[in-house]
């Protein structure tokens, strides 16, 4: 894979199965081994020492003692009209989503608050909570780079907290806000960042609050961090933690040197876990909780670029599905998906995830309730997922595919075995199997074989592979 020199310094060889070096996701698995058993129930303690509950929901403990859910819902770029409904649906007992990820620049925090209130009302109506209970909800929101600088950050933070006010003030909601700096600066060489244009379009109130941050890109965020520290120390607001998003290691180290309160959380694109290994290792050593975004686009939606890797994720999904069915945790007709495997892999190593969806089926499939049920992966499964994720992100596939193992038994006569291509209508001879003999083949679900009588070729039998990755299917001919 296209690893940097720094990454190679971190690698060590492992099982020859893949004939490749250990990548960063594999390393994260080792670094986070001590965090593998995440809290899923019991009391939590907030910054004021008051107890709350996130029963049955996977959580991580931040460096300040706060609990943060490990499975959430991203709504940053979601169509505004659907946000209240998708948030309220996510809060239902069969989903248990208690973490919403958004930002000030998305201008939807008020809709998030509305969804939280609507979801709380539904829980009350169904008797799942009482009027004396509070639903603990967590919202990650971020200060955009146009609002870097002390006073500008205060304006952005006030805007976010005002927009969330309906949920903050609701008697049955315990809202905890995780406030971050969205970017360390506006990067002039990034095509979609329009530093001067965005500055020109700001309200006059913001312009008067401080100098344009893009004119001092290396320092503006430092004053912003001071503002976040003030907000965190103020017990009159619901800011439960402060952190950064999209920060590189050098910025993070510089922040830690000037901070009186160290960052509790960092949010990064999923590809950062592969291409910025020093940042990830630093966060682990410093106890900075990691939140991954862009998981579906960076990993799952790249299946065509690394099909072997994707098939291995299916194999792990099949293995875990069998265990869950044996424990009564999954219906007989239900199956785990590769997306669930990747989310569970991250969650089981104390990395928060907040995939975006407007589909109610996917909302349930990737919910806290569903991910919490997935068994802890063994070392082999962890390594397999690690390699598969690396391959999907980088686009360089693993060297060995996963298969359904087929055993064809010519019980009563000699036969010819052909593989059939339904798309183009052609077929390729695979083997001639003599009477009484067996032939083993590796294939994929949905593949079609044609079996011909060696003496009368018009006598043809069609075999469609209906097994799952990792299974062995015996076929009598």
Tab-separated table of C-alpha atoms in Angstrom:
chain	number	residue	atom	x	y	z
A	1	UNK	CA	0.000	0.000	0.000
A	2	UNK	CA	1.006	3.604	-0.396
A	3	UNK	CA	2.286	4.057	3.172
A	4	UNK	CA	4.423	7.000	4.210
A	5	UNK	CA	7.975	6.536	5.525
A	6	UNK	CA	6.696	7.302	9.019
A	7	UNK	CA	4.121	4.550	8.817
A	8	UNK	CA	6.687	1.982	7.735
A	9	UNK	CA	8.618	2.757	10.919
A	10	UNK	CA	5.600	1.546	12.903
A	11	UNK	CA	5.015	-1.686	11.046
A	12	UNK	CA	5.906	-5.282	11.796
A	13	UNK	CA	5.251	-8.415	9.793
A	14	UNK	CA	2.428	-10.743	10.769
A	15	UNK	CA	0.746	-13.865	9.419
A	16	UNK	CA	1.860	-14.806	5.891
A	17	UNK	CA	-1.758	-15.255	4.896
A	18	UNK	CA	-1.810	-11.797	3.318
A	19	UNK	CA	1.912	-11.488	2.545
A	20	UNK	CA	1.936	-7.857	3.652
A	21	UNK	CA	3.010	-5.738	6.596
A	22	UNK	CA	0.842	-4.763	9.513
A	23	UNK	CA	-1.004	-1.533	8.796
A	24	UNK	CA	-2.239	1.195	11.052
A	25	UNK	CA	-5.687	-0.222	11.737
A	26	UNK	CA	-3.982	-3.381	12.981
A	27	UNK	CA	-1.795	-1.216	15.171
A	28	UNK	CA	-4.792	0.641	16.565
A	29	UNK	CA	-6.178	-2.733	17.617
A	30	UNK	CA	-3.053	-3.325	19.697
A	31	UNK	CA	-2.858	0.201	21.062
A	32	UNK	CA	-6.484	0.157	22.115
A	33	UNK	CA	-6.432	-3.342	23.575
A	34	UNK	CA	-6.750	-1.942	27.069
A	35	UNK	CA	-9.949	-0.152	26.072
A	36	UNK	CA	-11.538	-3.100	24.325
A	37	UNK	CA	-14.093	-3.752	27.041
A	38	UNK	CA	-16.249	-0.664	26.836
A	39	UNK	CA	-18.840	0.284	29.391
A	40	UNK	CA	-22.367	-0.570	28.305
A	41	UNK	CA	-24.393	0.067	31.403
A	42	UNK	CA	-24.354	1.462	34.890
A	43	UNK	CA	-23.996	4.968	36.278
A	44	UNK	CA	-21.933	7.696	34.691
A	45	UNK	CA	-20.666	10.858	36.318
A	46	UNK	CA	-20.723	14.288	34.672
A	47	UNK	CA	-18.328	17.209	35.288
A	48	UNK	CA	-20.456	18.359	38.213
A	49	UNK	CA	-20.258	14.973	39.902
A	50	UNK	CA	-23.911	14.183	39.259
A	51	UNK	CA	-24.840	10.649	38.238
A	52	UNK	CA	-26.710	9.755	35.063
A	53	UNK	CA	-27.355	6.574	33.101
A	54	UNK	CA	-26.641	5.220	29.637
A	55	UNK	CA	-27.843	1.693	30.364
A	56	UNK	CA	-27.161	-0.823	27.613
A	57	UNK	CA	-25.349	1.700	25.402
A	58	UNK	CA	-21.637	1.275	24.553
A	59	UNK	CA	-19.666	4.213	25.942
A	60	UNK	CA	-16.106	5.403	26.355
A	61	UNK	CA	-14.787	7.287	29.371
A	62	UNK	CA	-13.167	10.617	28.502
A	63	UNK	CA	-10.111	11.926	30.315
A	64	UNK	CA	-12.340	14.206	32.422
A	65	UNK	CA	-14.482	11.300	33.629
A	66	UNK	CA	-17.434	11.980	31.345
A	67	UNK	CA	-18.980	9.105	29.433
A	68	UNK	CA	-19.472	9.469	25.685
A	69	UNK	CA	-21.607	7.112	23.569
A	70	UNK	CA	-19.654	5.103	21.028
A	71	UNK	CA	-22.446	4.865	18.454
A	72	UNK	CA	-24.223	7.913	17.126
A	73	UNK	CA	-25.857	9.538	14.132
A	74	UNK	CA	-24.229	12.100	11.837
A	75	UNK	CA	-26.520	14.849	10.549
A	76	UNK	CA	-23.978	17.437	9.409
A	77	UNK	CA	-25.002	17.612	5.745
A	78	UNK	CA	-28.399	15.981	6.051
A	79	UNK	CA	-31.496	17.380	4.321
A	80	UNK	CA	-32.968	19.714	6.989
A	81	UNK	CA	-36.569	18.521	6.664
A	82	UNK	CA	-35.751	14.962	7.779
A	83	UNK	CA	-33.513	15.752	10.750
A	84	UNK	CA	-36.112	15.996	13.559
A	85	UNK	CA	-37.753	12.750	12.467
A	86	UNK	CA	-34.532	10.768	12.012
A	87	UNK	CA	-33.182	11.958	15.373
A	88	UNK	CA	-36.400	11.101	17.210
A	89	UNK	CA	-36.578	7.675	15.508
A	90	UNK	CA	-32.976	7.045	16.502
A	91	UNK	CA	-33.831	7.564	20.156
A	92	UNK	CA	-36.361	4.708	20.209
A	93	UNK	CA	-35.609	1.778	22.494
A	94	UNK	CA	-34.748	-0.580	19.620
A	95	UNK	CA	-32.067	1.869	18.427
A	96	UNK	CA	-30.864	3.716	21.555
A	97	UNK	CA	-28.908	6.388	19.681
A	98	UNK	CA	-27.780	8.973	22.230
A	99	UNK	CA	-25.066	10.781	20.250
A	100	UNK	CA	-25.740	13.266	17.437
A	101	UNK	CA	-22.851	14.692	15.415
A	102	UNK	CA	-23.295	18.073	13.700
A	103	UNK	CA	-21.663	21.507	13.442
A	104	UNK	CA	-22.499	25.180	13.685
A	105	UNK	CA	-21.887	25.726	9.983
A	106	UNK	CA	-24.537	23.092	9.160
A	107	UNK	CA	-27.218	25.415	10.610
A	108	UNK	CA	-29.287	22.476	11.852
A	109	UNK	CA	-28.650	22.447	15.607
A	110	UNK	CA	-32.144	23.767	16.274
A	111	UNK	CA	-33.565	20.868	14.250
A	112	UNK	CA	-31.421	18.444	16.267
A	113	UNK	CA	-32.861	19.923	19.471
A	114	UNK	CA	-36.371	19.552	18.073
A	115	UNK	CA	-35.679	15.906	17.228
A	116	UNK	CA	-34.353	15.238	20.737
A	117	UNK	CA	-37.439	16.784	22.304
A	118	UNK	CA	-39.757	14.847	19.972
A	119	UNK	CA	-37.904	11.623	20.730
A	120	UNK	CA	-38.162	12.262	24.467
A	121	UNK	CA	-41.914	12.846	24.184
A	122	UNK	CA	-42.290	9.536	22.369
A	123	UNK	CA	-40.355	7.726	25.092
A	124	UNK	CA	-42.641	9.323	27.687
A	125	UNK	CA	-45.788	8.385	25.769
A	126	UNK	CA	-44.685	4.767	25.496
A	127	UNK	CA	-43.822	4.601	29.183
A	128	UNK	CA	-40.156	3.876	28.453
A	129	UNK	CA	-39.242	6.767	30.740
A	130	UNK	CA	-41.264	8.547	33.403
A	131	UNK	CA	-41.667	12.257	34.060
A	132	UNK	CA	-39.061	11.958	36.819
A	133	UNK	CA	-36.461	10.532	34.414
A	134	UNK	CA	-34.067	12.337	32.122
A	135	UNK	CA	-32.835	11.048	28.773
A	136	UNK	CA	-29.106	11.633	28.526
A	137	UNK	CA	-28.302	12.936	25.040
A	138	UNK	CA	-24.931	13.946	23.634
A	139	UNK	CA	-24.425	16.431	20.797
A	140	UNK	CA	-21.085	17.004	19.096
A	141	UNK	CA	-20.962	20.419	17.440
A	142	UNK	CA	-18.094	22.424	16.017
A	143	UNK	CA	-16.890	25.993	15.487
A	144	UNK	CA	-16.233	26.717	11.797
A	145	UNK	CA	-12.899	28.204	10.705
A	146	UNK	CA	-14.510	31.569	9.898
A	147	UNK	CA	-15.136	31.942	13.654
A	148	UNK	CA	-11.610	31.304	14.899
A	149	UNK	CA	-10.396	33.843	17.445
A	150	UNK	CA	-11.640	34.320	20.997
A	151	UNK	CA	-14.648	36.587	20.429
A	152	UNK	CA	-15.696	34.963	17.174
A	153	UNK	CA	-15.625	31.539	18.828
A	154	UNK	CA	-17.756	32.841	21.682
A	155	UNK	CA	-20.309	34.065	19.125
A	156	UNK	CA	-20.366	30.658	17.405
A	157	UNK	CA	-20.647	28.790	20.699
A	158	UNK	CA	-23.486	31.034	21.875
A	159	UNK	CA	-25.251	30.436	18.561
A	160	UNK	CA	-24.924	26.658	19.011
A	161	UNK	CA	-26.119	26.676	22.616
A	162	UNK	CA	-29.031	29.000	21.759
A	163	UNK	CA	-30.037	26.686	18.902
A	164	UNK	CA	-29.959	23.700	21.264
A	165	UNK	CA	-31.912	25.541	23.942
A	166	UNK	CA	-35.183	23.634	23.443
A	167	UNK	CA	-33.408	20.408	24.367
A	168	UNK	CA	-31.243	22.017	27.070
A	169	UNK	CA	-34.317	23.397	28.858
A	170	UNK	CA	-36.522	20.309	28.515
A	171	UNK	CA	-37.200	18.827	31.978
A	172	UNK	CA	-36.697	15.264	30.731
A	173	UNK	CA	-33.499	15.822	28.742
A	174	UNK	CA	-29.978	15.848	30.149
A	175	UNK	CA	-28.110	17.364	27.214
A	176	UNK	CA	-24.324	17.150	27.104
A	177	UNK	CA	-22.532	19.181	24.432
A	178	UNK	CA	-19.100	18.241	23.111
A	179	UNK	CA	-17.728	21.456	21.610
A	180	UNK	CA	-14.900	21.324	19.069
A	181	UNK	CA	-12.895	23.490	16.700
A	182	UNK	CA	-13.941	22.196	13.273
A	183	UNK	CA	-10.636	23.011	11.515
A	184	UNK	CA	-7.395	24.605	12.716
A	185	UNK	CA	-7.558	27.123	9.849
A	186	UNK	CA	-8.912	27.842	6.395
A	187	UNK	CA	-6.516	26.233	3.926
A	188	UNK	CA	-6.095	28.372	0.833
A	189	UNK	CA	-4.996	25.415	-1.281
A	190	UNK	CA	-8.125	23.346	-0.557
A	191	UNK	CA	-10.547	23.827	-3.438
A	192	UNK	CA	-13.753	23.987	-1.433
A	193	UNK	CA	-12.360	26.340	1.221
A	194	UNK	CA	-13.015	29.919	0.064
A	195	UNK	CA	-11.319	31.931	2.789
A	196	UNK	CA	-11.842	35.488	1.547
A	197	UNK	CA	-15.284	34.860	0.074
A	198	UNK	CA	-16.583	33.266	3.278
A	199	UNK	CA	-15.147	36.139	5.299
A	200	UNK	CA	-16.897	38.689	3.093
A	201	UNK	CA	-20.241	36.929	3.577
A	202	UNK	CA	-20.113	36.913	7.398
A	203	UNK	CA	-22.534	39.033	9.454
A	204	UNK	CA	-21.128	42.378	10.507
A	205	UNK	CA	-21.343	41.323	14.159
A	206	UNK	CA	-18.820	38.544	13.514
A	207	UNK	CA	-16.504	40.743	11.465
A	208	UNK	CA	-16.391	43.313	14.261
A	209	UNK	CA	-15.666	40.620	16.862
A	210	UNK	CA	-12.131	39.982	15.690
A	211	UNK	CA	-9.711	39.992	12.773
A	212	UNK	CA	-10.234	37.621	9.814
A	213	UNK	CA	-8.699	34.307	10.954
A	214	UNK	CA	-7.288	33.522	7.516
A	215	UNK	CA	-4.954	36.517	7.868
A	216	UNK	CA	-3.250	34.809	10.840
A	217	UNK	CA	-3.828	31.131	10.065
A	218	UNK	CA	-1.185	29.754	12.442
A	219	UNK	CA	-2.489	31.488	15.556
A	220	UNK	CA	-6.198	32.305	15.318
A	221	UNK	CA	-7.249	28.908	16.649
A	222	UNK	CA	-5.165	29.403	19.799
A	223	UNK	CA	-7.477	32.152	20.997
A	224	UNK	CA	-10.409	29.934	20.121
A	225	UNK	CA	-9.105	27.241	22.432
A	226	UNK	CA	-8.983	29.750	25.280
A	227	UNK	CA	-12.664	30.445	24.607
A	228	UNK	CA	-13.489	26.731	24.748
A	229	UNK	CA	-11.688	26.447	28.078
A	230	UNK	CA	-13.782	29.275	29.512
A	231	UNK	CA	-16.969	27.624	28.266
A	232	UNK	CA	-15.997	24.254	29.717
A	233	UNK	CA	-15.266	25.766	33.137
A	234	UNK	CA	-18.661	27.507	33.185
A	235	UNK	CA	-21.023	25.118	34.971
A	236	UNK	CA	-24.048	27.131	33.830
A	237	UNK	CA	-23.839	25.610	30.344
A	238	UNK	CA	-23.991	21.973	29.216
A	239	UNK	CA	-20.497	21.776	27.654
A	240	UNK	CA	-19.281	18.338	28.791
A	241	UNK	CA	-16.018	18.228	26.849
A	242	UNK	CA	-13.937	20.252	24.431
A	243	UNK	CA	-11.863	19.049	21.523
A	244	UNK	CA	-10.704	19.492	17.966
A	245	UNK	CA	-11.540	18.131	14.548
A	246	UNK	CA	-9.272	17.681	11.525
A	247	UNK	CA	-6.155	18.769	13.467
A	248	UNK	CA	-2.767	17.447	12.386
A	249	UNK	CA	-0.247	16.258	14.939
A	250	UNK	CA	1.890	19.414	14.960
A	251	UNK	CA	-1.156	21.594	15.673
A	252	UNK	CA	-2.338	19.216	18.382
A	253	UNK	CA	1.053	19.225	20.114
A	254	UNK	CA	1.177	23.024	19.944
A	255	UNK	CA	-2.320	23.184	21.427
A	256	UNK	CA	-1.361	20.915	24.315
A	257	UNK	CA	1.636	23.094	25.134
A	258	UNK	CA	-0.483	26.232	25.576
A	259	UNK	CA	-3.670	24.643	26.973
A	260	UNK	CA	-4.718	24.789	30.602
A	261	UNK	CA	-7.320	22.124	29.779
A	262	UNK	CA	-6.152	19.348	27.491
A	263	UNK	CA	-8.444	18.299	24.608
A	264	UNK	CA	-10.783	15.483	25.569
A	265	UNK	CA	-11.860	14.463	22.055
A	266	UNK	CA	-10.570	14.560	18.487
A	267	UNK	CA	-12.683	13.869	15.421
A	268	UNK	CA	-10.992	12.743	12.201
A	269	UNK	CA	-11.845	11.400	8.790
A	270	UNK	CA	-11.583	7.608	8.698
A	271	UNK	CA	-8.688	7.762	6.243
A	272	UNK	CA	-6.645	9.620	8.899
A	273	UNK	CA	-6.428	6.339	10.787
A	274	UNK	CA	-4.402	4.966	7.880
A	275	UNK	CA	-2.458	7.972	6.656
A	276	UNK	CA	-1.727	9.826	9.899
A	277	UNK	CA	-0.428	7.083	12.213
A	278	UNK	CA	1.589	9.366	14.475
A	279	UNK	CA	-1.523	11.393	15.282
A	280	UNK	CA	-3.435	8.267	16.278
A	281	UNK	CA	-0.630	6.954	18.462
A	282	UNK	CA	-0.265	10.363	20.109
A	283	UNK	CA	-3.988	10.487	20.927
A	284	UNK	CA	-3.820	7.037	22.452
A	285	UNK	CA	-0.882	7.957	24.664
A	286	UNK	CA	-2.507	11.210	25.758
A	287	UNK	CA	-5.919	9.691	26.414
A	288	UNK	CA	-7.682	11.761	23.753
A	289	UNK	CA	-10.853	10.007	22.662
A	290	UNK	CA	-11.183	9.449	18.923
A	291	UNK	CA	-14.331	9.935	16.834
A	292	UNK	CA	-14.310	8.672	13.236
A	293	UNK	CA	-16.413	10.228	10.505
A	294	UNK	CA	-16.830	9.532	6.788
A	295	UNK	CA	-16.777	5.797	7.521
A	296	UNK	CA	-19.220	4.684	4.848
A	297	UNK	CA	-17.762	6.823	2.054
A	298	UNK	CA	-14.136	6.126	2.980
A	299	UNK	CA	-14.523	2.382	3.557
A	300	UNK	CA	-17.782	0.584	2.795
A	301	UNK	CA	-18.669	2.438	-0.406
A	302	UNK	CA	-15.281	1.524	-1.897
A	303	UNK	CA	-16.066	-2.176	-2.184
A	304	UNK	CA	-15.558	-2.190	-5.962
A	305	UNK	CA	-11.960	-1.027	-5.514
A	306	UNK	CA	-11.022	-3.912	-3.210
A	307	UNK	CA	-13.508	-6.781	-3.692
A	308	UNK	CA	-11.312	-9.387	-1.990
A	309	UNK	CA	-11.208	-7.245	1.142
A	310	UNK	CA	-14.960	-6.736	1.010
A	311	UNK	CA	-15.509	-10.491	0.750
A	312	UNK	CA	-13.414	-10.969	3.893
A	313	UNK	CA	-15.713	-8.558	5.718
A	314	UNK	CA	-18.633	-10.714	4.579
A	315	UNK	CA	-16.814	-13.750	5.956
A	316	UNK	CA	-16.470	-12.116	9.378
A	317	UNK	CA	-20.114	-11.009	9.211
A	318	UNK	CA	-21.158	-14.604	8.548
A	319	UNK	CA	-19.042	-15.961	11.405
A	320	UNK	CA	-20.440	-13.424	13.859
A	321	UNK	CA	-24.005	-13.964	12.614
A	322	UNK	CA	-23.758	-17.663	13.461
A	323	UNK	CA	-22.640	-16.876	17.003
A	324	UNK	CA	-25.425	-14.327	17.471
A	325	UNK	CA	-28.073	-16.731	16.181
A	326	UNK	CA	-26.848	-19.420	18.582
A	327	UNK	CA	-27.333	-16.918	21.411
A	328	UNK	CA	-30.739	-15.739	20.235
A	329	UNK	CA	-29.421	-12.271	19.401
A	330	UNK	CA	-30.242	-12.418	15.683
A	331	UNK	CA	-33.224	-13.772	13.786
A	332	UNK	CA	-32.749	-16.806	11.563
A	333	UNK	CA	-33.337	-14.739	8.423
A	334	UNK	CA	-31.169	-11.844	9.580
A	335	UNK	CA	-27.499	-11.401	8.719
A	336	UNK	CA	-24.848	-8.937	9.784
A	337	UNK	CA	-23.479	-6.650	7.069
A	338	UNK	CA	-19.896	-5.577	6.317
A	339	UNK	CA	-20.861	-2.071	7.478
A	340	UNK	CA	-21.900	-3.410	10.875
A	341	UNK	CA	-18.653	-5.374	11.139
A	342	UNK	CA	-16.549	-2.244	10.541
A	343	UNK	CA	-18.618	-0.161	12.974
A	344	UNK	CA	-18.394	-2.883	15.630
A	345	UNK	CA	-14.649	-3.193	15.071
A	346	UNK	CA	-14.162	0.523	15.757
A	347	UNK	CA	-16.574	0.587	18.704
A	348	UNK	CA	-14.945	-2.447	20.302
A	349	UNK	CA	-11.707	-0.463	20.281
A	350	UNK	CA	-13.285	2.611	21.897
A	351	UNK	CA	-13.573	4.728	18.764
A	352	UNK	CA	-16.890	6.570	18.452
A	353	UNK	CA	-18.765	6.359	15.154
A	354	UNK	CA	-21.646	8.459	13.834
A	355	UNK	CA	-22.700	7.186	10.386
A	356	UNK	CA	-25.196	9.298	8.470
A	357	UNK	CA	-28.452	7.838	7.152
A	358	UNK	CA	-32.007	8.896	6.398
A	359	UNK	CA	-33.115	5.285	5.914
A	360	UNK	CA	-34.967	3.863	8.924
A	361	UNK	CA	-33.743	0.322	8.195
A	362	UNK	CA	-30.094	1.422	8.154
A	363	UNK	CA	-30.747	3.569	11.213
A	364	UNK	CA	-31.740	0.462	13.127
A	365	UNK	CA	-29.056	-1.718	11.495
A	366	UNK	CA	-26.237	0.636	12.526
A	367	UNK	CA	-27.718	1.734	15.843
A	368	UNK	CA	-26.244	1.479	19.322
A	369	UNK	CA	-28.602	-1.388	20.135
A	370	UNK	CA	-27.555	-3.405	17.085
A	371	UNK	CA	-23.814	-2.753	17.351
A	372	UNK	CA	-23.790	-3.501	21.098
A	373	UNK	CA	-25.105	-7.017	20.428
A	374	UNK	CA	-22.227	-7.977	18.134
A	375	UNK	CA	-19.811	-10.322	19.961
A	376	UNK	CA	-16.286	-9.181	20.780
A	377	UNK	CA	-14.118	-10.186	17.836
A	378	UNK	CA	-11.259	-12.600	18.346
A	379	UNK	CA	-7.696	-11.791	17.329
A	380	UNK	CA	-8.035	-13.414	13.913
A	381	UNK	CA	-11.206	-11.501	13.137
A	382	UNK	CA	-9.680	-8.233	14.344
A	383	UNK	CA	-6.688	-8.681	12.054
A	384	UNK	CA	-8.865	-9.658	9.099
A	385	UNK	CA	-11.040	-6.582	9.491
A	386	UNK	CA	-7.957	-4.436	9.950
A	387	UNK	CA	-6.406	-5.577	6.686
A	388	UNK	CA	-9.714	-5.309	4.862
A	389	UNK	CA	-10.306	-1.749	6.023
A	390	UNK	CA	-6.800	-0.730	4.998
A	391	UNK	CA	-7.331	-2.235	1.558
A	392	UNK	CA	-10.681	-0.513	1.063
A	393	UNK	CA	-9.314	2.886	2.095
A	394	UNK	CA	-6.141	2.656	0.028
A	395	UNK	CA	-7.677	0.920	-2.981
A	396	UNK	CA	-4.978	-1.763	-2.972
A	397	UNK	CA	-6.731	-5.059	-2.427
A	398	UNK	CA	-5.600	-7.884	-0.157
A	399	UNK	CA	-3.860	-10.690	-2.025
A	400	UNK	CA	-6.236	-13.521	-1.185
A	401	UNK	CA	-9.991	-13.700	-1.682
A	402	UNK	CA	-12.599	-15.187	0.644
A	403	UNK	CA	-14.759	-17.935	-0.825
A	404	UNK	CA	-17.588	-20.378	-0.449
A	405	UNK	CA	-15.906	-23.790	-0.599
A	406	UNK	CA	-17.749	-26.216	-2.901
A	407	UNK	CA	-17.370	-29.990	-3.066
A	408	UNK	CA	-18.964	-31.548	-6.180
A	409	UNK	CA	-19.580	-35.314	-5.970
A	410	UNK	CA	-20.258	-37.205	-9.204
A	411	UNK	CA	-22.186	-39.962	-7.485
A	412	UNK	CA	-23.680	-41.970	-10.376
A	413	UNK	CA	-21.927	-40.929	-13.601
A	414	UNK	CA	-19.110	-38.967	-15.236
A	415	UNK	CA	-19.925	-35.260	-15.604
A	416	UNK	CA	-18.446	-32.051	-17.007
A	417	UNK	CA	-18.518	-28.985	-14.763
A	418	UNK	CA	-18.743	-25.516	-16.343
A	419	UNK	CA	-18.805	-22.041	-14.799
A	420	UNK	CA	-21.554	-19.916	-16.401
A	421	UNK	CA	-21.422	-16.144	-16.948
A	422	UNK	CA	-25.052	-14.941	-16.925
A	423	UNK	CA	-24.077	-11.411	-17.985
A	424	UNK	CA	-22.494	-12.390	-21.281
A	425	UNK	CA	-23.957	-15.856	-21.678
A	426	UNK	CA	-20.638	-17.684	-21.964
A	427	UNK	CA	-19.297	-20.595	-19.978
A	428	UNK	CA	-15.875	-22.019	-19.093
A	429	UNK	CA	-15.090	-25.674	-18.443
A	430	UNK	CA	-13.857	-26.127	-14.880
A	431	UNK	CA	-13.392	-29.876	-14.595
A	432	UNK	CA	-14.354	-33.357	-15.715
A	433	UNK	CA	-15.423	-35.387	-12.678
A	434	UNK	CA	-15.341	-39.161	-13.002
A	435	UNK	CA	-18.057	-41.302	-11.471
A	436	UNK	CA	-17.558	-41.664	-7.734
A	437	UNK	CA	-14.987	-38.878	-7.501
A	438	UNK	CA	-15.215	-35.409	-5.967
A	439	UNK	CA	-13.952	-32.030	-7.145
A	440	UNK	CA	-13.389	-29.034	-4.882
A	441	UNK	CA	-13.838	-25.466	-6.067
A	442	UNK	CA	-13.835	-21.999	-4.498
A	443	UNK	CA	-16.632	-19.689	-5.538
A	444	UNK	CA	-18.842	-16.771	-4.514
A	445	UNK	CA	-22.517	-16.495	-3.528
A	446	UNK	CA	-24.676	-16.172	-6.620
A	447	UNK	CA	-22.211	-17.796	-9.008
A	448	UNK	CA	-23.735	-20.302	-11.440
A	449	UNK	CA	-22.336	-23.652	-12.548
A	450	UNK	CA	-23.676	-25.913	-15.256
A	451	UNK	CA	-23.239	-29.684	-14.987
A	452	UNK	CA	-23.427	-31.766	-18.185
A	453	UNK	CA	-23.763	-35.529	-18.603
A	454	UNK	CA	-20.517	-36.695	-20.219
A	455	UNK	CA	-22.431	-38.857	-22.719
A	456	UNK	CA	-25.508	-36.729	-23.374
A	457	UNK	CA	-24.538	-33.065	-23.200
A	458	UNK	CA	-28.133	-31.926	-23.610
A	459	UNK	CA	-28.792	-33.263	-20.103
A	460	UNK	CA	-27.826	-30.239	-18.065
A	461	UNK	CA	-28.197	-29.343	-14.383
A	462	UNK	CA	-27.843	-25.779	-13.059
A	463	UNK	CA	-26.225	-25.182	-9.666
A	464	UNK	CA	-26.456	-21.721	-8.103
A	465	UNK	CA	-24.109	-21.053	-5.192
A	466	UNK	CA	-26.319	-20.137	-2.242
A	467	UNK	CA	-23.778	-20.458	0.540
A	468	UNK	CA	-22.081	-17.729	2.533
A	469	UNK	CA	-18.421	-16.769	2.690
A	470	UNK	CA	-16.517	-19.231	4.825
A	471	UNK	CA	-19.045	-22.055	4.403
A	472	UNK	CA	-18.443	-25.483	2.849
A	473	UNK	CA	-21.196	-26.716	0.539
A	474	UNK	CA	-21.485	-30.364	-0.580
A	475	UNK	CA	-23.239	-30.821	-3.919
A	476	UNK	CA	-24.373	-34.242	-5.107
A	477	UNK	CA	-24.470	-34.630	-8.920
